[in-house]
Amino acid sequence: MTMVRAGVVPGRRAAWYGVAAVLVTAAICGGMVGAFGVNRVFTGLLLGIAAGIALLFLLFGRDGVVLTEDSIVRRTPWGAETLAWDRVVAGRFALDEQARWSLALDLNGGQEPHGELVLLSIPPVVKPIANAYDMRKREQVNEIRGMLRGKRIPVTVLPEIADALTRHWRLAPPTHGDTAR
């Protein structure tokens, strides 16, 4: 079964994850100092930081969107929502409010009358692949486009984005399932 992992953690939720990690670090450090004295503050900090980082990995790892052949699953650390593919009206690859490239799905129905599900948000591509981050994002764009093309969901791609993806990342230009604006 084909499965594509995507999703963008909103800034506010990411900030709460950071606050939770700091609180865990402080609690473990404080507990260590309380139990064993001030001489164990660095041991407490080390254990607290390790636990805080583990918590961040757990929270960010659980938060995301998983696209499967059957459905779309929007996950958060405290729950999951399954969306049917028939709720997807179209996709678009455009600029977002922070001048980043955003690949999003437009949804209808559900609890809100119309909604958007952001699958990917990346800085504009201005050069060929230079590192593992670029390679992973290129793979994600390609996997998501392939999944949407297989589901026959039209995707609008801004011409400058399509041109940069073709020129720098060697991704095929928009075809029958994609449309350029």
PDB file of C-alpha atoms in Angstrom:
ATOM      1  CA  MET A   1       0.000   0.000   0.000  1.00  0.00           C
ATOM      2  CA  THR A   2       1.326   3.415  -0.953  1.00  0.00           C
ATOM      3  CA  MET A   3       1.737   5.874   1.895  1.00  0.00           C
ATOM      4  CA  VAL A   4       3.092   9.428   1.790  1.00  0.00           C
ATOM      5  CA  ARG A   5       3.943  11.364   4.941  1.00  0.00           C
ATOM      6  CA  ALA A   6       3.546  15.136   4.820  1.00  0.00           C
ATOM      7  CA  GLY A   7       2.126  17.945   6.912  1.00  0.00           C
ATOM      8  CA  VAL A   8       3.164  21.214   8.432  1.00  0.00           C
ATOM      9  CA  VAL A   9       3.124  21.842  12.184  1.00  0.00           C
ATOM     10  CA  PRO A  10       1.573  25.284  12.788  1.00  0.00           C
ATOM     11  CA  GLY A  11       3.860  27.773  14.534  1.00  0.00           C
ATOM     12  CA  ARG A  12       1.663  28.099  17.611  1.00  0.00           C
ATOM     13  CA  ARG A  13       1.592  24.330  18.144  1.00  0.00           C
ATOM     14  CA  ALA A  14       5.369  24.100  17.601  1.00  0.00           C
ATOM     15  CA  ALA A  15       5.839  26.806  20.255  1.00  0.00           C
ATOM     16  CA  TRP A  16       3.734  24.768  22.715  1.00  0.00           C
ATOM     17  CA  TYR A  17       5.871  21.725  21.964  1.00  0.00           C
ATOM     18  CA  GLY A  18       8.955  23.801  22.785  1.00  0.00           C
ATOM     19  CA  VAL A  19       7.391  25.021  26.039  1.00  0.00           C
ATOM     20  CA  ALA A  20       6.555  21.424  27.009  1.00  0.00           C
ATOM     21  CA  ALA A  21      10.163  20.358  26.352  1.00  0.00           C
ATOM     22  CA  VAL A  22      11.513  23.211  28.493  1.00  0.00           C
ATOM     23  CA  LEU A  23       9.086  22.335  31.313  1.00  0.00           C
ATOM     24  CA  VAL A  24      10.137  18.671  31.223  1.00  0.00           C
ATOM     25  CA  THR A  25      13.793  19.724  31.291  1.00  0.00           C
ATOM     26  CA  ALA A  26      13.207  22.039  34.258  1.00  0.00           C
ATOM     27  CA  ALA A  27      11.135  19.458  36.150  1.00  0.00           C
ATOM     28  CA  ILE A  28      13.733  16.709  35.778  1.00  0.00           C
ATOM     29  CA  CYS A  29      16.574  19.063  36.666  1.00  0.00           C
ATOM     30  CA  GLY A  30      14.637  20.377  39.681  1.00  0.00           C
ATOM     31  CA  GLY A  31      13.769  16.852  40.788  1.00  0.00           C
ATOM     32  CA  MET A  32      17.389  15.756  40.531  1.00  0.00           C
ATOM     33  CA  VAL A  33      18.616  18.760  42.539  1.00  0.00           C
ATOM     34  CA  GLY A  34      15.833  18.268  45.103  1.00  0.00           C
ATOM     35  CA  ALA A  35      16.617  14.588  45.564  1.00  0.00           C
ATOM     36  CA  PHE A  36      20.424  14.650  45.467  1.00  0.00           C
ATOM     37  CA  GLY A  37      21.439  18.260  46.198  1.00  0.00           C
ATOM     38  CA  VAL A  38      22.917  21.165  44.260  1.00  0.00           C
ATOM     39  CA  ASN A  39      25.967  19.146  43.239  1.00  0.00           C
ATOM     40  CA  ARG A  40      23.771  17.212  40.799  1.00  0.00           C
ATOM     41  CA  VAL A  41      22.513  20.241  38.820  1.00  0.00           C
ATOM     42  CA  PHE A  42      24.543  19.339  35.705  1.00  0.00           C
ATOM     43  CA  THR A  43      23.423  15.718  35.857  1.00  0.00           C
ATOM     44  CA  GLY A  44      19.846  16.965  36.188  1.00  0.00           C
ATOM     45  CA  LEU A  45      20.316  19.318  33.233  1.00  0.00           C
ATOM     46  CA  LEU A  46      21.791  16.540  31.111  1.00  0.00           C
ATOM     47  CA  LEU A  47      18.962  14.129  31.882  1.00  0.00           C
ATOM     48  CA  GLY A  48      16.368  16.896  31.524  1.00  0.00           C
ATOM     49  CA  ILE A  49      17.692  17.996  28.138  1.00  0.00           C
ATOM     50  CA  ALA A  50      17.740  14.393  26.922  1.00  0.00           C
ATOM     51  CA  ALA A  51      14.126  13.925  28.053  1.00  0.00           C
ATOM     52  CA  GLY A  52      13.102  17.278  26.509  1.00  0.00           C
ATOM     53  CA  ILE A  53      14.639  16.336  23.158  1.00  0.00           C
ATOM     54  CA  ALA A  54      12.964  12.914  23.291  1.00  0.00           C
ATOM     55  CA  LEU A  55       9.624  14.635  23.963  1.00  0.00           C
ATOM     56  CA  LEU A  56      10.149  16.971  20.976  1.00  0.00           C
ATOM     57  CA  PHE A  57      10.887  13.997  18.710  1.00  0.00           C
ATOM     58  CA  LEU A  58       7.773  12.235  19.991  1.00  0.00           C
ATOM     59  CA  LEU A  59       5.497  15.263  19.533  1.00  0.00           C
ATOM     60  CA  PHE A  60       6.795  16.301  16.102  1.00  0.00           C
ATOM     61  CA  GLY A  61       6.914  12.669  14.940  1.00  0.00           C
ATOM     62  CA  ARG A  62       3.260  12.142  15.808  1.00  0.00           C
ATOM     63  CA  ASP A  63       2.116  15.438  14.234  1.00  0.00           C
ATOM     64  CA  GLY A  64       1.523  15.290  10.490  1.00  0.00           C
ATOM     65  CA  VAL A  65      -0.551  14.153   7.562  1.00  0.00           C
ATOM     66  CA  VAL A  66      -0.425  10.675   6.059  1.00  0.00           C
ATOM     67  CA  LEU A  67      -1.783  10.147   2.547  1.00  0.00           C
ATOM     68  CA  THR A  68      -2.788   6.576   1.740  1.00  0.00           C
ATOM     69  CA  GLU A  69      -4.650   5.016  -1.167  1.00  0.00           C
ATOM     70  CA  ASP A  70      -7.832   4.877   0.937  1.00  0.00           C
ATOM     71  CA  SER A  71      -7.823   8.127   2.926  1.00  0.00           C
ATOM     72  CA  ILE A  72      -5.992  11.106   4.338  1.00  0.00           C
ATOM     73  CA  VAL A  73      -5.154  10.974   8.046  1.00  0.00           C
ATOM     74  CA  ARG A  74      -4.477  14.260   9.831  1.00  0.00           C
ATOM     75  CA  ARG A  75      -2.634  13.403  13.059  1.00  0.00           C
ATOM     76  CA  THR A  76      -1.789  15.343  16.194  1.00  0.00           C
ATOM     77  CA  PRO A  77      -0.183  13.932  19.349  1.00  0.00           C
ATOM     78  CA  TRP A  78      -3.616  13.654  21.008  1.00  0.00           C
ATOM     79  CA  GLY A  79      -5.734  12.297  18.157  1.00  0.00           C
ATOM     80  CA  ALA A  80      -6.274  11.629  14.483  1.00  0.00           C
ATOM     81  CA  GLU A  81      -8.896  12.614  11.934  1.00  0.00           C
ATOM     82  CA  THR A  82      -9.546  10.567   8.812  1.00  0.00           C
ATOM     83  CA  LEU A  83     -10.620  12.418   5.679  1.00  0.00           C
ATOM     84  CA  ALA A  84     -12.015  10.759   2.571  1.00  0.00           C
ATOM     85  CA  TRP A  85     -10.397  11.544  -0.752  1.00  0.00           C
ATOM     86  CA  ASP A  86     -13.782  12.672  -2.115  1.00  0.00           C
ATOM     87  CA  ARG A  87     -13.547  15.745   0.170  1.00  0.00           C
ATOM     88  CA  VAL A  88     -10.544  16.996  -1.827  1.00  0.00           C
ATOM     89  CA  VAL A  89     -11.626  19.516  -4.450  1.00  0.00           C
ATOM     90  CA  ALA A  90      -8.202  20.471  -5.794  1.00  0.00           C
ATOM     91  CA  GLY A  91      -4.607  21.065  -4.864  1.00  0.00           C
ATOM     92  CA  ARG A  92      -2.428  24.112  -5.289  1.00  0.00           C
ATOM     93  CA  PHE A  93       1.245  24.881  -5.161  1.00  0.00           C
ATOM     94  CA  ALA A  94       1.537  28.596  -4.481  1.00  0.00           C
ATOM     95  CA  LEU A  95       3.154  31.222  -2.256  1.00  0.00           C
ATOM     96  CA  ASP A  96       1.978  31.416   1.356  1.00  0.00           C
ATOM     97  CA  GLU A  97       1.944  34.371   3.754  1.00  0.00           C
ATOM     98  CA  GLN A  98       5.647  33.934   4.623  1.00  0.00           C
ATOM     99  CA  ALA A  99       6.730  33.898   0.938  1.00  0.00           C
ATOM    100  CA  ARG A 100       7.344  30.137   1.165  1.00  0.00           C
ATOM    101  CA  TRP A 101       6.057  27.630  -1.348  1.00  0.00           C
ATOM    102  CA  SER A 102       3.019  25.854   0.012  1.00  0.00           C
ATOM    103  CA  LEU A 103       1.444  22.691  -1.383  1.00  0.00           C
ATOM    104  CA  ALA A 104      -2.102  22.515  -0.026  1.00  0.00           C
ATOM    105  CA  LEU A 105      -5.341  20.653  -0.641  1.00  0.00           C
ATOM    106  CA  ASP A 106      -8.669  22.458  -0.803  1.00  0.00           C
ATOM    107  CA  LEU A 107     -11.359  20.533   1.062  1.00  0.00           C
ATOM    108  CA  ASN A 108     -15.135  20.704   1.151  1.00  0.00           C
ATOM    109  CA  GLY A 109     -17.625  19.311   3.639  1.00  0.00           C
ATOM    110  CA  GLY A 110     -16.810  18.157   7.143  1.00  0.00           C
ATOM    111  CA  GLN A 111     -17.160  20.323  10.234  1.00  0.00           C
ATOM    112  CA  GLU A 112     -16.017  23.475   8.486  1.00  0.00           C
ATOM    113  CA  PRO A 113     -17.759  24.373   5.202  1.00  0.00           C
ATOM    114  CA  HIS A 114     -14.484  24.777   3.303  1.00  0.00           C
ATOM    115  CA  GLY A 115     -10.995  24.114   4.485  1.00  0.00           C
ATOM    116  CA  GLU A 116      -7.406  23.772   3.538  1.00  0.00           C
ATOM    117  CA  LEU A 117      -4.915  21.092   4.420  1.00  0.00           C
ATOM    118  CA  VAL A 118      -1.291  22.178   4.029  1.00  0.00           C
ATOM    119  CA  LEU A 119       0.872  19.240   3.034  1.00  0.00           C
ATOM    120  CA  LEU A 120       4.187  20.969   2.523  1.00  0.00           C
ATOM    121  CA  SER A 121       5.796  24.361   3.091  1.00  0.00           C
ATOM    122  CA  ILE A 122       9.308  24.878   1.750  1.00  0.00           C
ATOM    123  CA  PRO A 123      11.569  27.825   1.012  1.00  0.00           C
ATOM    124  CA  PRO A 124      11.625  28.810  -2.679  1.00  0.00           C
ATOM    125  CA  VAL A 125      13.915  26.610  -4.769  1.00  0.00           C
ATOM    126  CA  VAL A 126      16.648  28.762  -6.296  1.00  0.00           C
ATOM    127  CA  LYS A 127      19.465  26.241  -6.858  1.00  0.00           C
ATOM    128  CA  PRO A 128      20.020  22.528  -7.464  1.00  0.00           C
ATOM    129  CA  ILE A 129      19.837  20.066  -4.587  1.00  0.00           C
ATOM    130  CA  ALA A 130      22.595  20.917  -2.114  1.00  0.00           C
ATOM    131  CA  ASN A 131      21.862  18.808   0.979  1.00  0.00           C
ATOM    132  CA  ALA A 132      19.717  16.067   2.508  1.00  0.00           C
ATOM    133  CA  TYR A 133      16.915  18.534   3.368  1.00  0.00           C
ATOM    134  CA  ASP A 134      16.580  19.555  -0.295  1.00  0.00           C
ATOM    135  CA  MET A 135      16.624  15.909  -1.368  1.00  0.00           C
ATOM    136  CA  ARG A 136      13.911  14.925   1.135  1.00  0.00           C
ATOM    137  CA  LYS A 137      11.686  17.851   0.142  1.00  0.00           C
ATOM    138  CA  ARG A 138      12.162  17.006  -3.553  1.00  0.00           C
ATOM    139  CA  GLU A 139      11.122  13.408  -2.812  1.00  0.00           C
ATOM    140  CA  GLN A 140       8.071  14.607  -0.847  1.00  0.00           C
ATOM    141  CA  VAL A 141       6.964  16.937  -3.649  1.00  0.00           C
ATOM    142  CA  ASN A 142       7.360  14.126  -6.163  1.00  0.00           C
ATOM    143  CA  GLU A 143       5.510  11.573  -3.966  1.00  0.00           C
ATOM    144  CA  ILE A 144       2.634  13.958  -3.221  1.00  0.00           C
ATOM    145  CA  ARG A 145       2.274  14.978  -6.873  1.00  0.00           C
ATOM    146  CA  GLY A 146       2.281  11.303  -7.865  1.00  0.00           C
ATOM    147  CA  MET A 147      -0.404  10.457  -5.297  1.00  0.00           C
ATOM    148  CA  LEU A 148      -2.585  13.392  -6.390  1.00  0.00           C
ATOM    149  CA  ARG A 149      -2.091  12.521 -10.052  1.00  0.00           C
ATOM    150  CA  GLY A 150      -3.121   8.911  -9.323  1.00  0.00           C
ATOM    151  CA  LYS A 151      -6.271  10.175  -7.584  1.00  0.00           C
ATOM    152  CA  ARG A 152      -6.955  12.509 -10.554  1.00  0.00           C
ATOM    153  CA  ILE A 153      -7.017  15.592  -8.363  1.00  0.00           C
ATOM    154  CA  PRO A 154      -6.231  18.738 -10.341  1.00  0.00           C
ATOM    155  CA  VAL A 155      -3.251  20.680  -8.970  1.00  0.00           C
ATOM    156  CA  THR A 156      -2.661  24.314  -9.833  1.00  0.00           C
ATOM    157  CA  VAL A 157       1.026  25.201  -9.899  1.00  0.00           C
ATOM    158  CA  LEU A 158       2.262  28.777 -10.233  1.00  0.00           C
ATOM    159  CA  PRO A 159       4.397  29.046 -13.406  1.00  0.00           C
ATOM    160  CA  GLU A 160       7.462  30.322 -11.522  1.00  0.00           C
ATOM    161  CA  ILE A 161       7.239  27.365  -9.124  1.00  0.00           C
ATOM    162  CA  ALA A 162       6.810  24.877 -11.972  1.00  0.00           C
ATOM    163  CA  ASP A 163       9.770  26.451 -13.799  1.00  0.00           C
ATOM    164  CA  ALA A 164      12.044  26.325 -10.717  1.00  0.00           C
ATOM    165  CA  LEU A 165      11.076  22.724  -9.912  1.00  0.00           C
ATOM    166  CA  THR A 166      11.851  21.696 -13.483  1.00  0.00           C
ATOM    167  CA  ARG A 167      15.084  23.679 -13.776  1.00  0.00           C
ATOM    168  CA  HIS A 168      16.653  23.103 -10.346  1.00  0.00           C
ATOM    169  CA  TRP A 169      15.138  19.865  -9.014  1.00  0.00           C
ATOM    170  CA  ARG A 170      14.554  18.176 -12.387  1.00  0.00           C
ATOM    171  CA  LEU A 171      10.928  17.410 -11.584  1.00  0.00           C
ATOM    172  CA  ALA A 172       8.689  16.964 -14.579  1.00  0.00           C
ATOM    173  CA  PRO A 173       6.602  20.014 -15.485  1.00  0.00           C
ATOM    174  CA  PRO A 174       2.872  19.943 -14.775  1.00  0.00           C
ATOM    175  CA  THR A 175       1.001  17.429 -16.927  1.00  0.00           C
ATOM    176  CA  HIS A 176      -2.580  16.190 -17.379  1.00  0.00           C
ATOM    177  CA  GLY A 177      -3.393  16.081 -13.641  1.00  0.00           C
ATOM    178  CA  ASP A 178      -1.603  19.368 -12.940  1.00  0.00           C
ATOM    179  CA  THR A 179      -2.450  22.749 -14.387  1.00  0.00           C
ATOM    180  CA  ALA A 180      -0.321  25.885 -14.576  1.00  0.00           C
ATOM    181  CA  ARG A 181      -1.899  29.205 -13.757  1.00  0.00           C
TER     182      ARG A 181
END
